[in-house]
Amino acid sequence: MSYPSLSLVLPSNPIPLSISHYNSVIRSHIHSHHPHLALLTFHHTLLLRSAPVPDEFTFPLLFKACATLSALREGAQIHCLLLKSPFVQTNNIYILTSLLNMYLSCGELDDARLLFETMPDKNVVAWNSMVSGLAKSGDMASARGFFDRMPITKNIVSWNALLAGYVRAGMWHEALKLFVELLRVPGLDPNEPTMASLVSAISQLGLLDLARKAHGYVVRKGFSLDGALGVSLIAMYTKCGSIGGAYKVFLSVPAKNVGHWTCMIGGLAAHGLAESALQLFSEMLSDGVRPNYVTFIGVLNACSHEGLAEEGSKYFHLMSESFDIEPGVQHYGCLVDLLGRLGRLEEAMELISNLRTEPGFVVWSTLLSACRKHGNVEIAEVAAKKLFELEPENGSSYVMLSTLYAETGRWEEYRRIRKTMDERGAVKVTGCSWIEVDGKVHQFVAEDMFHVSTQEIYHTLSDLKSNMRCAEFV
């Protein structure tokens, strides 16, 4: 008999059941990823005439279910029940830690802090819970503060909690610094979750040399690539510009899941290798791996980069017809980009009008960019109007439209848009490029004059231009 059916039998069971029986059912629901059924089962016990009294094993299970569901109201009610319980010690560290996790998971940081400070005996699990909970909330300063205050020996979970928090908050350099600190701790080695966070930080910074070292460490330690770590390594090499490195990792994964295939297809598409991406998608289907929502974003991106309108339309319809995946804004955005590249702007506009949800900034911006490329002022004005409504302080939309006006000789409209941009305080974020040289990352913007080696850089560029002209490359 399965556990769900067992819980349905409980209300009509003529034999009174002990709390241990109910604990088993509640635990099974949680392990089966049905926390709501766990709470319903407990609610049933409260309605029984001879209701069994919750014990020290019941409350941690219930708090875990509430934490999973972010069910603060139910969690607070169970907390009150705990305080009134005459048979359970309220200073039980196991119960208090699960209660602490519940408040942290529900975002009640003040209640969590108060509970933590009043806990009589704080073990490493309680400290780790505070670090992890604060990090997940984005309060990295407080998370680091608790991490540094830990009076007991930190375990790898402590380090992983803070490291993952830095990555989640976009503090990638801090993540690298913390990893270096970890390497200096005797008797403590990075594990798979550690490396997954490190790899994510390296991906965002584009540090290819460090990426290879991280990959080497993973191989030496014999960590499994069948799960998230393997996917992260593929993404890391892709973002660091080494599609060859990504493909080597992909081939080395013994049991590839949809994540590995999807990441590799997306990487090939992003690097302009559309034919290889579509070929890999075909191999994926042949291997019996079912694509997901994200897979088709990579496939449609490949079609867009290569200008494959018919193939793009085919895969777009394949999503819903063969795999029951409802196309989302990202998929429509890929098709708009594809049609825009081909100059089929009216079709792109019609596609957007058929969207069941608001297209969003990215889709309209993609259309506006295509209009500028092909000089279509009429549709550009429609797209720009939508963009001004969605993000009135985003200067990129004003710049694209005003540039189109200038390119088509509409100077009065150009001045009007520029004036509107100034009045609304809209700012265009300057694009930048990153390059790694000898392990150090350098950032550049167009016509940059602030780099410490500016004169040397421009002198080298001048020499390169002269050499290219002599070789008749320009």
Tab-separated table of C-alpha atoms in Angstrom:
chain	number	residue	atom	x	y	z
A	1	MET	CA	0.000	0.000	0.000
A	2	SER	CA	1.415	3.395	-0.936
A	3	TYR	CA	1.723	6.095	1.689
A	4	PRO	CA	-0.815	8.446	0.101
A	5	SER	CA	-3.444	5.685	0.174
A	6	LEU	CA	-2.433	4.845	3.737
A	7	SER	CA	-3.218	8.393	4.827
A	8	LEU	CA	-6.674	8.056	3.315
A	9	VAL	CA	-7.270	4.896	5.353
A	10	LEU	CA	-6.290	6.590	8.620
A	11	PRO	CA	-9.572	8.494	9.232
A	12	SER	CA	-11.678	5.315	9.042
A	13	ASN	CA	-9.262	2.968	10.768
A	14	PRO	CA	-11.109	1.503	13.796
A	15	ILE	CA	-7.869	0.818	15.685
A	16	PRO	CA	-6.354	3.887	17.415
A	17	LEU	CA	-2.946	4.610	15.965
A	18	SER	CA	0.023	5.886	17.916
A	19	ILE	CA	1.803	9.119	17.071
A	20	SER	CA	4.695	7.075	15.642
A	21	HIS	CA	2.366	5.763	12.923
A	22	TYR	CA	1.340	9.308	12.032
A	23	ASN	CA	4.976	10.418	12.093
A	24	SER	CA	5.787	7.716	9.549
A	25	VAL	CA	3.029	8.876	7.220
A	26	ILE	CA	3.988	12.549	7.617
A	27	ARG	CA	7.647	11.716	6.964
A	28	SER	CA	6.762	9.735	3.838
A	29	HIS	CA	4.786	12.652	2.406
A	30	ILE	CA	7.728	14.985	2.947
A	31	HIS	CA	10.178	12.560	1.339
A	32	SER	CA	7.757	12.137	-1.578
A	33	HIS	CA	7.703	15.921	-2.104
A	34	HIS	CA	4.104	16.270	-0.884
A	35	PRO	CA	4.502	18.538	2.163
A	36	HIS	CA	0.900	19.747	1.922
A	37	LEU	CA	-0.282	16.162	2.503
A	38	ALA	CA	1.969	15.999	5.544
A	39	LEU	CA	0.182	18.994	7.056
A	40	LEU	CA	-3.232	17.605	6.130
A	41	THR	CA	-2.377	14.318	7.835
A	42	PHE	CA	-1.395	16.159	11.006
A	43	HIS	CA	-4.561	18.245	10.840
A	44	HIS	CA	-6.530	15.005	10.745
A	45	THR	CA	-4.881	13.786	13.965
A	46	LEU	CA	-6.076	16.930	15.752
A	47	LEU	CA	-9.688	16.134	14.800
A	48	LEU	CA	-9.638	12.629	16.260
A	49	ARG	CA	-11.564	12.027	19.476
A	50	SER	CA	-8.541	10.261	20.967
A	51	ALA	CA	-5.949	12.368	19.202
A	52	PRO	CA	-2.369	11.152	19.723
A	53	VAL	CA	-0.103	13.715	21.326
A	54	PRO	CA	2.673	15.082	19.041
A	55	ASP	CA	6.141	14.124	20.224
A	56	GLU	CA	9.688	15.392	19.698
A	57	PHE	CA	9.784	13.720	16.269
A	58	THR	CA	6.511	15.221	15.041
A	59	PHE	CA	7.382	18.903	15.323
A	60	PRO	CA	10.603	18.869	13.249
A	61	LEU	CA	8.725	17.090	10.454
A	62	LEU	CA	5.925	19.649	10.529
A	63	PHE	CA	8.319	22.601	10.553
A	64	LYS	CA	10.143	21.085	7.583
A	65	ALA	CA	6.852	20.800	5.670
A	66	CYS	CA	6.014	24.431	6.471
A	67	ALA	CA	9.500	25.535	5.414
A	68	THR	CA	9.147	23.763	2.066
A	69	LEU	CA	5.784	25.435	1.455
A	70	SER	CA	6.814	28.810	2.952
A	71	ALA	CA	3.681	28.342	5.056
A	72	LEU	CA	4.365	30.931	7.756
A	73	ARG	CA	0.865	31.015	9.253
A	74	GLU	CA	0.724	27.241	9.690
A	75	GLY	CA	4.298	27.232	10.984
A	76	ALA	CA	3.503	29.881	13.590
A	77	GLN	CA	0.420	27.934	14.698
A	78	ILE	CA	2.468	24.765	15.126
A	79	HIS	CA	5.039	26.820	17.061
A	80	CYS	CA	2.267	27.862	19.458
A	81	LEU	CA	1.200	24.230	19.777
A	82	LEU	CA	4.785	23.334	20.649
A	83	LEU	CA	4.907	25.951	23.412
A	84	LYS	CA	1.685	24.541	24.909
A	85	SER	CA	2.801	20.922	24.685
A	86	PRO	CA	3.378	19.457	28.177
A	87	PHE	CA	5.268	16.399	26.908
A	88	VAL	CA	7.897	17.966	24.645
A	89	GLN	CA	10.945	19.883	25.828
A	90	THR	CA	10.889	23.232	24.052
A	91	ASN	CA	14.661	23.549	24.349
A	92	ASN	CA	15.244	20.427	22.233
A	93	ILE	CA	18.000	21.507	19.809
A	94	TYR	CA	16.638	19.331	16.998
A	95	ILE	CA	13.188	20.925	17.282
A	96	LEU	CA	14.554	24.459	17.634
A	97	THR	CA	16.816	24.090	14.600
A	98	SER	CA	13.921	22.920	12.435
A	99	LEU	CA	11.820	25.824	13.752
A	100	LEU	CA	14.675	28.200	12.944
A	101	ASN	CA	14.837	26.863	9.384
A	102	MET	CA	11.102	27.344	9.028
A	103	TYR	CA	11.243	31.043	9.941
A	104	LEU	CA	14.267	31.588	7.695
A	105	SER	CA	12.613	29.822	4.754
A	106	CYS	CA	9.542	32.015	5.197
A	107	GLY	CA	11.677	35.171	5.155
A	108	GLU	CA	10.981	36.035	8.797
A	109	LEU	CA	14.555	37.056	9.561
A	110	ASP	CA	13.799	39.045	12.719
A	111	ASP	CA	11.919	36.132	14.287
A	112	ALA	CA	14.745	33.816	13.252
A	113	ARG	CA	17.374	36.066	14.855
A	114	LEU	CA	15.351	36.318	18.057
A	115	LEU	CA	14.907	32.561	18.230
A	116	PHE	CA	18.586	31.953	17.502
A	117	GLU	CA	19.778	34.333	20.222
A	118	THR	CA	17.536	32.622	22.801
A	119	MET	CA	18.631	29.080	21.906
A	120	PRO	CA	20.497	27.661	24.930
A	121	ASP	CA	22.872	25.407	22.985
A	122	LYS	CA	23.731	26.418	19.452
A	123	ASN	CA	25.308	23.621	17.458
A	124	VAL	CA	26.942	23.904	14.043
A	125	VAL	CA	23.623	23.090	12.344
A	126	ALA	CA	21.959	26.118	13.942
A	127	TRP	CA	24.835	28.400	12.959
A	128	ASN	CA	24.813	27.032	9.410
A	129	SER	CA	21.069	27.617	9.218
A	130	MET	CA	21.513	31.295	10.062
A	131	VAL	CA	24.328	31.739	7.541
A	132	SER	CA	22.367	29.947	4.819
A	133	GLY	CA	19.069	31.694	5.564
A	134	LEU	CA	20.580	35.181	5.611
A	135	ALA	CA	22.559	34.432	2.446
A	136	LYS	CA	19.437	33.242	0.637
A	137	SER	CA	17.668	36.455	1.656
A	138	GLY	CA	20.481	38.483	0.061
A	139	ASP	CA	21.805	39.930	3.320
A	140	MET	CA	25.391	38.900	2.689
A	141	ALA	CA	26.872	41.293	5.250
A	142	SER	CA	24.875	39.655	8.047
A	143	ALA	CA	25.562	36.186	6.668
A	144	ARG	CA	29.291	36.890	6.714
A	145	GLY	CA	28.952	38.309	10.213
A	146	PHE	CA	27.365	35.112	11.532
A	147	PHE	CA	29.941	33.047	9.638
A	148	ASP	CA	32.827	34.924	11.275
A	149	ARG	CA	31.176	34.775	14.721
A	150	MET	CA	30.850	30.975	14.749
A	151	PRO	CA	32.524	29.856	18.001
A	152	ILE	CA	32.659	26.239	16.879
A	153	THR	CA	34.592	24.635	14.059
A	154	LYS	CA	33.034	25.370	10.689
A	155	ASN	CA	32.281	22.366	8.510
A	156	ILE	CA	32.084	22.300	4.717
A	157	VAL	CA	28.349	23.068	4.902
A	158	SER	CA	29.189	26.378	6.600
A	159	TRP	CA	31.542	27.376	3.794
A	160	ASN	CA	29.187	26.178	1.069
A	161	ALA	CA	26.295	28.201	2.488
A	162	LEU	CA	28.265	31.453	2.365
A	163	LEU	CA	29.871	30.643	-0.986
A	164	ALA	CA	26.499	29.915	-2.603
A	165	GLY	CA	25.167	33.153	-1.140
A	166	TYR	CA	27.944	35.207	-2.726
A	167	VAL	CA	27.264	33.607	-6.099
A	168	ARG	CA	23.517	34.138	-5.782
A	169	ALA	CA	24.099	37.810	-4.904
A	170	GLY	CA	26.389	38.352	-7.893
A	171	MET	CA	29.419	38.897	-5.638
A	172	TRP	CA	31.645	36.642	-7.720
A	173	HIS	CA	35.006	38.059	-6.673
A	174	GLU	CA	34.024	37.617	-3.029
A	175	ALA	CA	33.137	34.014	-3.846
A	176	LEU	CA	36.617	33.427	-5.272
A	177	LYS	CA	38.249	35.018	-2.222
A	178	LEU	CA	36.202	32.810	0.086
A	179	PHE	CA	37.211	29.718	-1.875
A	180	VAL	CA	40.878	30.657	-1.437
A	181	GLU	CA	40.228	31.003	2.321
A	182	LEU	CA	38.690	27.536	2.338
A	183	LEU	CA	41.744	25.999	0.679
A	184	ARG	CA	43.852	27.243	3.600
A	185	VAL	CA	41.768	25.402	6.212
A	186	PRO	CA	43.576	22.185	7.215
A	187	GLY	CA	41.540	19.002	6.993
A	188	LEU	CA	38.692	20.575	5.029
A	189	ASP	CA	38.356	19.876	1.305
A	190	PRO	CA	35.884	21.340	-1.216
A	191	ASN	CA	33.106	18.941	-2.207
A	192	GLU	CA	30.713	18.848	-5.178
A	193	PRO	CA	28.409	21.663	-3.937
A	194	THR	CA	31.507	23.783	-3.291
A	195	MET	CA	32.751	23.288	-6.829
A	196	ALA	CA	29.301	23.930	-8.314
A	197	SER	CA	29.261	27.376	-6.677
A	198	LEU	CA	32.866	28.088	-7.655
A	199	VAL	CA	32.203	27.085	-11.254
A	200	SER	CA	29.208	29.447	-11.373
A	201	ALA	CA	31.368	32.345	-10.171
A	202	ILE	CA	34.077	31.565	-12.719
A	203	SER	CA	31.419	31.420	-15.450
A	204	GLN	CA	30.257	34.943	-14.704
A	205	LEU	CA	33.802	36.319	-14.632
A	206	GLY	CA	34.897	34.535	-17.807
A	207	LEU	CA	38.199	33.363	-16.331
A	208	LEU	CA	39.227	30.586	-18.712
A	209	ASP	CA	42.530	29.742	-17.014
A	210	LEU	CA	40.808	29.384	-13.646
A	211	ALA	CA	38.023	27.413	-15.332
A	212	ARG	CA	40.532	24.815	-16.498
A	213	LYS	CA	42.018	24.568	-13.002
A	214	ALA	CA	38.574	24.076	-11.456
A	215	HIS	CA	37.770	21.404	-14.027
A	216	GLY	CA	41.074	19.678	-13.283
A	217	TYR	CA	40.298	19.638	-9.562
A	218	VAL	CA	36.889	18.069	-10.240
A	219	VAL	CA	38.489	15.353	-12.362
A	220	ARG	CA	41.234	14.625	-9.812
A	221	LYS	CA	38.701	14.280	-7.010
A	222	GLY	CA	36.541	11.978	-9.114
A	223	PHE	CA	33.383	14.027	-8.598
A	224	SER	CA	30.359	12.849	-10.563
A	225	LEU	CA	29.433	14.850	-13.654
A	226	ASP	CA	26.048	13.162	-14.070
A	227	GLY	CA	24.243	15.878	-12.117
A	228	ALA	CA	24.322	19.640	-11.689
A	229	LEU	CA	28.120	19.871	-11.499
A	230	GLY	CA	28.521	18.478	-15.008
A	231	VAL	CA	25.971	20.952	-16.360
A	232	SER	CA	27.736	23.799	-14.560
A	233	LEU	CA	31.093	22.845	-16.097
A	234	ILE	CA	29.603	22.864	-19.610
A	235	ALA	CA	28.075	26.293	-18.959
A	236	MET	CA	31.359	27.539	-17.480
A	237	TYR	CA	33.413	26.707	-20.559
A	238	THR	CA	30.708	28.132	-22.819
A	239	LYS	CA	30.660	31.456	-20.985
A	240	CYS	CA	34.461	31.555	-20.873
A	241	GLY	CA	34.540	31.318	-24.669
A	242	SER	CA	35.795	27.736	-24.955
A	243	ILE	CA	33.077	25.810	-26.751
A	244	GLY	CA	35.624	23.046	-27.345
A	245	GLY	CA	36.172	22.698	-23.607
A	246	ALA	CA	32.416	22.574	-23.074
A	247	TYR	CA	32.038	19.809	-25.640
A	248	LYS	CA	34.836	17.759	-24.049
A	249	VAL	CA	33.015	17.909	-20.719
A	250	PHE	CA	29.756	16.972	-22.447
A	251	LEU	CA	31.352	13.899	-24.026
A	252	SER	CA	32.876	12.853	-20.694
A	253	VAL	CA	29.510	12.683	-18.904
A	254	PRO	CA	28.544	8.981	-18.670
A	255	ALA	CA	24.820	9.458	-18.038
A	256	LYS	CA	23.661	12.655	-19.705
A	257	ASN	CA	20.335	14.095	-18.601
A	258	VAL	CA	18.249	16.799	-20.256
A	259	GLY	CA	20.294	19.472	-18.465
A	260	HIS	CA	23.549	18.399	-20.119
A	261	TRP	CA	21.979	18.268	-23.589
A	262	THR	CA	20.183	21.583	-23.124
A	263	CYS	CA	23.279	23.393	-21.871
A	264	MET	CA	25.418	22.112	-24.755
A	265	ILE	CA	22.788	22.985	-27.377
A	266	GLY	CA	22.416	26.475	-25.916
A	267	GLY	CA	26.185	26.932	-25.839
A	268	LEU	CA	26.607	25.935	-29.478
A	269	ALA	CA	23.794	28.292	-30.476
A	270	ALA	CA	25.307	31.177	-28.499
A	271	HIS	CA	28.636	30.641	-30.270
A	272	GLY	CA	26.981	30.813	-33.689
A	273	LEU	CA	27.319	27.074	-34.360
A	274	ALA	CA	23.694	26.643	-35.350
A	275	GLU	CA	24.164	23.561	-37.514
A	276	SER	CA	25.986	21.736	-34.705
A	277	ALA	CA	23.313	22.787	-32.195
A	278	LEU	CA	20.485	21.439	-34.342
A	279	GLN	CA	22.420	18.242	-35.055
A	280	LEU	CA	22.927	17.724	-31.329
A	281	PHE	CA	19.213	18.288	-30.736
A	282	SER	CA	18.488	15.562	-33.280
A	283	GLU	CA	20.889	13.215	-31.447
A	284	MET	CA	19.171	14.074	-28.177
A	285	LEU	CA	15.794	12.991	-29.543
A	286	SER	CA	17.334	9.832	-31.013
A	287	ASP	CA	18.698	8.953	-27.562
A	288	GLY	CA	15.195	9.178	-26.145
A	289	VAL	CA	15.851	12.255	-24.009
A	290	ARG	CA	12.773	14.449	-23.734
A	291	PRO	CA	13.527	18.177	-24.290
A	292	ASN	CA	12.205	20.792	-21.892
A	293	TYR	CA	11.214	24.454	-22.013
A	294	VAL	CA	14.819	25.690	-21.949
A	295	THR	CA	15.983	23.230	-24.607
A	296	PHE	CA	13.749	24.865	-27.190
A	297	ILE	CA	15.114	28.308	-26.339
A	298	GLY	CA	18.541	27.064	-27.434
A	299	VAL	CA	17.125	25.400	-30.550
A	300	LEU	CA	15.216	28.524	-31.611
A	301	ASN	CA	18.264	30.676	-30.879
A	302	ALA	CA	20.251	28.479	-33.253
A	303	CYS	CA	17.632	28.960	-35.961
A	304	SER	CA	17.676	32.710	-35.353
A	305	HIS	CA	21.455	33.049	-35.639
A	306	GLU	CA	21.440	31.094	-38.899
A	307	GLY	CA	18.322	32.779	-40.329
A	308	LEU	CA	16.443	29.472	-40.638
A	309	ALA	CA	12.846	30.692	-40.725
A	310	GLU	CA	11.191	27.444	-41.808
A	311	GLU	CA	13.137	25.355	-39.307
A	312	GLY	CA	12.393	27.851	-36.556
A	313	SER	CA	8.679	27.659	-37.266
A	314	LYS	CA	8.863	23.851	-37.333
A	315	TYR	CA	10.552	23.595	-33.941
A	316	PHE	CA	8.245	26.247	-32.483
A	317	HIS	CA	5.191	24.144	-33.332
A	318	LEU	CA	6.971	20.919	-32.352
A	319	MET	CA	7.062	22.146	-28.760
A	320	SER	CA	3.337	22.003	-28.195
A	321	GLU	CA	2.372	19.369	-30.743
A	322	SER	CA	4.892	16.672	-29.794
A	323	PHE	CA	6.046	17.573	-26.282
A	324	ASP	CA	3.090	19.453	-24.789
A	325	ILE	CA	5.269	22.478	-23.944
A	326	GLU	CA	3.436	25.803	-24.056
A	327	PRO	CA	5.645	28.389	-25.839
A	328	GLY	CA	6.656	31.228	-23.538
A	329	VAL	CA	7.830	34.790	-24.007
A	330	GLN	CA	11.427	33.619	-24.527
A	331	HIS	CA	10.417	31.379	-27.419
A	332	TYR	CA	8.391	34.157	-29.035
A	333	GLY	CA	11.373	36.447	-28.532
A	334	CYS	CA	13.600	34.027	-30.466
A	335	LEU	CA	11.127	33.955	-33.355
A	336	VAL	CA	10.823	37.743	-33.337
A	337	ASP	CA	14.611	37.947	-33.507
A	338	LEU	CA	14.664	35.434	-36.366
A	339	LEU	CA	12.042	37.274	-38.401
A	340	GLY	CA	13.663	40.603	-37.567
A	341	ARG	CA	17.048	39.484	-38.866
A	342	LEU	CA	15.382	38.522	-42.143
A	343	GLY	CA	13.554	41.853	-42.388
A	344	ARG	CA	10.124	40.251	-42.021
A	345	LEU	CA	9.024	42.880	-39.533
A	346	GLU	CA	5.294	42.748	-40.275
A	347	GLU	CA	5.290	39.024	-39.502
A	348	ALA	CA	7.219	39.684	-36.304
A	349	MET	CA	4.673	42.314	-35.293
A	350	GLU	CA	1.808	39.923	-36.001
A	351	LEU	CA	3.510	37.233	-33.931
A	352	ILE	CA	3.777	39.607	-30.967
A	353	SER	CA	0.125	40.588	-31.271
A	354	ASN	CA	-0.850	36.909	-30.961
A	355	LEU	CA	0.938	36.536	-27.624
A	356	ARG	CA	-1.426	35.664	-24.784
A	357	THR	CA	0.741	37.480	-22.251
A	358	GLU	CA	2.570	40.804	-22.185
A	359	PRO	CA	5.612	40.428	-24.498
A	360	GLY	CA	7.901	42.254	-22.100
A	361	PHE	CA	10.879	44.528	-22.574
A	362	VAL	CA	13.218	42.066	-24.295
A	363	VAL	CA	10.770	41.135	-27.066
A	364	TRP	CA	9.875	44.744	-27.895
A	365	SER	CA	13.537	45.744	-27.716
A	366	THR	CA	14.432	42.944	-30.138
A	367	LEU	CA	11.816	44.215	-32.574
A	368	LEU	CA	13.002	47.819	-32.232
A	369	SER	CA	16.586	46.766	-32.918
A	370	ALA	CA	15.478	44.940	-36.067
A	371	CYS	CA	13.501	48.001	-37.187
A	372	ARG	CA	16.583	50.148	-36.821
A	373	LYS	CA	18.623	47.664	-38.856
A	374	HIS	CA	16.087	47.650	-41.693
A	375	GLY	CA	15.027	51.309	-41.434
A	376	ASN	CA	11.359	50.656	-40.605
A	377	VAL	CA	10.258	53.775	-38.717
A	378	GLU	CA	6.548	52.926	-38.505
A	379	ILE	CA	6.914	49.655	-36.586
A	380	ALA	CA	9.856	51.063	-34.622
A	381	GLU	CA	7.611	53.785	-33.190
A	382	VAL	CA	5.080	51.175	-32.039
A	383	ALA	CA	7.805	49.122	-30.352
A	384	ALA	CA	9.427	52.188	-28.783
A	385	LYS	CA	6.112	53.392	-27.354
A	386	LYS	CA	5.664	50.050	-25.599
A	387	LEU	CA	9.237	50.171	-24.297
A	388	PHE	CA	8.774	53.700	-22.931
A	389	GLU	CA	5.721	52.457	-21.013
A	390	LEU	CA	7.488	49.377	-19.652
A	391	GLU	CA	10.770	51.013	-18.607
A	392	PRO	CA	10.583	54.810	-19.001
A	393	GLU	CA	14.042	55.333	-17.462
A	394	ASN	CA	15.854	52.815	-19.681
A	395	GLY	CA	17.845	54.940	-22.104
A	396	SER	CA	18.597	52.208	-24.656
A	397	SER	CA	15.110	52.454	-26.205
A	398	TYR	CA	15.384	56.229	-26.682
A	399	VAL	CA	18.860	55.877	-28.170
A	400	MET	CA	17.781	53.222	-30.684
A	401	LEU	CA	14.757	55.211	-31.855
A	402	SER	CA	16.626	58.523	-32.030
A	403	THR	CA	19.437	56.851	-33.985
A	404	LEU	CA	16.894	55.511	-36.469
A	405	TYR	CA	15.421	59.008	-36.833
A	406	ALA	CA	18.908	60.412	-37.472
A	407	GLU	CA	19.723	57.711	-40.022
A	408	THR	CA	16.502	58.461	-41.917
A	409	GLY	CA	16.962	62.240	-41.751
A	410	ARG	CA	14.090	62.939	-39.322
A	411	TRP	CA	15.929	65.486	-37.240
A	412	GLU	CA	12.905	67.085	-35.617
A	413	GLU	CA	11.783	63.698	-34.241
A	414	TYR	CA	15.384	63.005	-33.225
A	415	ARG	CA	15.522	66.180	-31.106
A	416	ARG	CA	12.101	65.468	-29.595
A	417	ILE	CA	13.101	61.973	-28.437
A	418	ARG	CA	16.410	63.211	-27.040
A	419	LYS	CA	14.577	65.928	-25.113
A	420	THR	CA	12.103	63.393	-23.737
A	421	MET	CA	15.006	61.176	-22.716
A	422	ASP	CA	16.600	64.038	-20.763
A	423	GLU	CA	13.302	65.050	-19.132
A	424	ARG	CA	12.674	61.517	-17.879
A	425	GLY	CA	16.224	61.086	-16.639
A	426	ALA	CA	16.663	58.031	-18.826
A	427	VAL	CA	20.199	56.654	-18.898
A	428	LYS	CA	21.771	54.171	-21.278
A	429	VAL	CA	24.097	51.801	-19.440
A	430	THR	CA	27.448	51.755	-21.183
A	431	GLY	CA	28.342	48.392	-22.664
A	432	CYS	CA	31.725	46.965	-21.759
A	433	SER	CA	34.056	44.156	-22.730
A	434	TRP	CA	36.132	41.940	-20.466
A	435	ILE	CA	39.425	40.237	-21.233
A	436	GLU	CA	41.669	38.059	-19.082
A	437	VAL	CA	45.440	38.543	-19.383
A	438	ASP	CA	47.815	36.578	-17.148
A	439	GLY	CA	45.026	35.773	-14.700
A	440	LYS	CA	43.900	39.401	-14.365
A	441	VAL	CA	40.585	40.678	-15.742
A	442	HIS	CA	40.551	43.996	-17.641
A	443	GLN	CA	37.390	45.944	-18.468
A	444	PHE	CA	36.999	48.224	-21.499
A	445	VAL	CA	34.337	50.496	-22.957
A	446	ALA	CA	34.250	52.160	-26.367
A	447	GLU	CA	36.888	54.917	-26.703
A	448	ASP	CA	38.117	54.110	-23.183
A	449	MET	CA	40.849	56.483	-21.934
A	450	PHE	CA	40.982	55.446	-18.264
A	451	HIS	CA	42.912	52.174	-18.373
A	452	VAL	CA	46.373	52.358	-16.802
A	453	SER	CA	47.913	51.087	-20.063
A	454	THR	CA	45.838	53.310	-22.370
A	455	GLN	CA	48.763	54.753	-24.347
A	456	GLU	CA	50.356	51.351	-24.892
A	457	ILE	CA	47.018	49.825	-25.933
A	458	TYR	CA	46.208	52.517	-28.505
A	459	HIS	CA	49.767	52.394	-29.849
A	460	THR	CA	49.423	48.631	-30.355
A	461	LEU	CA	46.026	49.101	-32.033
A	462	SER	CA	47.534	51.644	-34.399
A	463	ASP	CA	50.294	49.196	-35.334
A	464	LEU	CA	47.745	46.440	-35.913
A	465	LYS	CA	45.694	48.671	-38.218
A	466	SER	CA	48.796	49.574	-40.211
A	467	ASN	CA	49.790	45.926	-40.557
A	468	MET	CA	46.270	44.961	-41.645
A	469	ARG	CA	46.247	47.665	-44.310
A	470	CYS	CA	49.622	46.491	-45.599
A	471	ALA	CA	48.292	42.949	-45.770
A	472	GLU	CA	45.175	44.285	-47.578
A	473	PHE	CA	42.801	43.000	-44.912
A	474	VAL	CA	41.131	46.435	-44.768
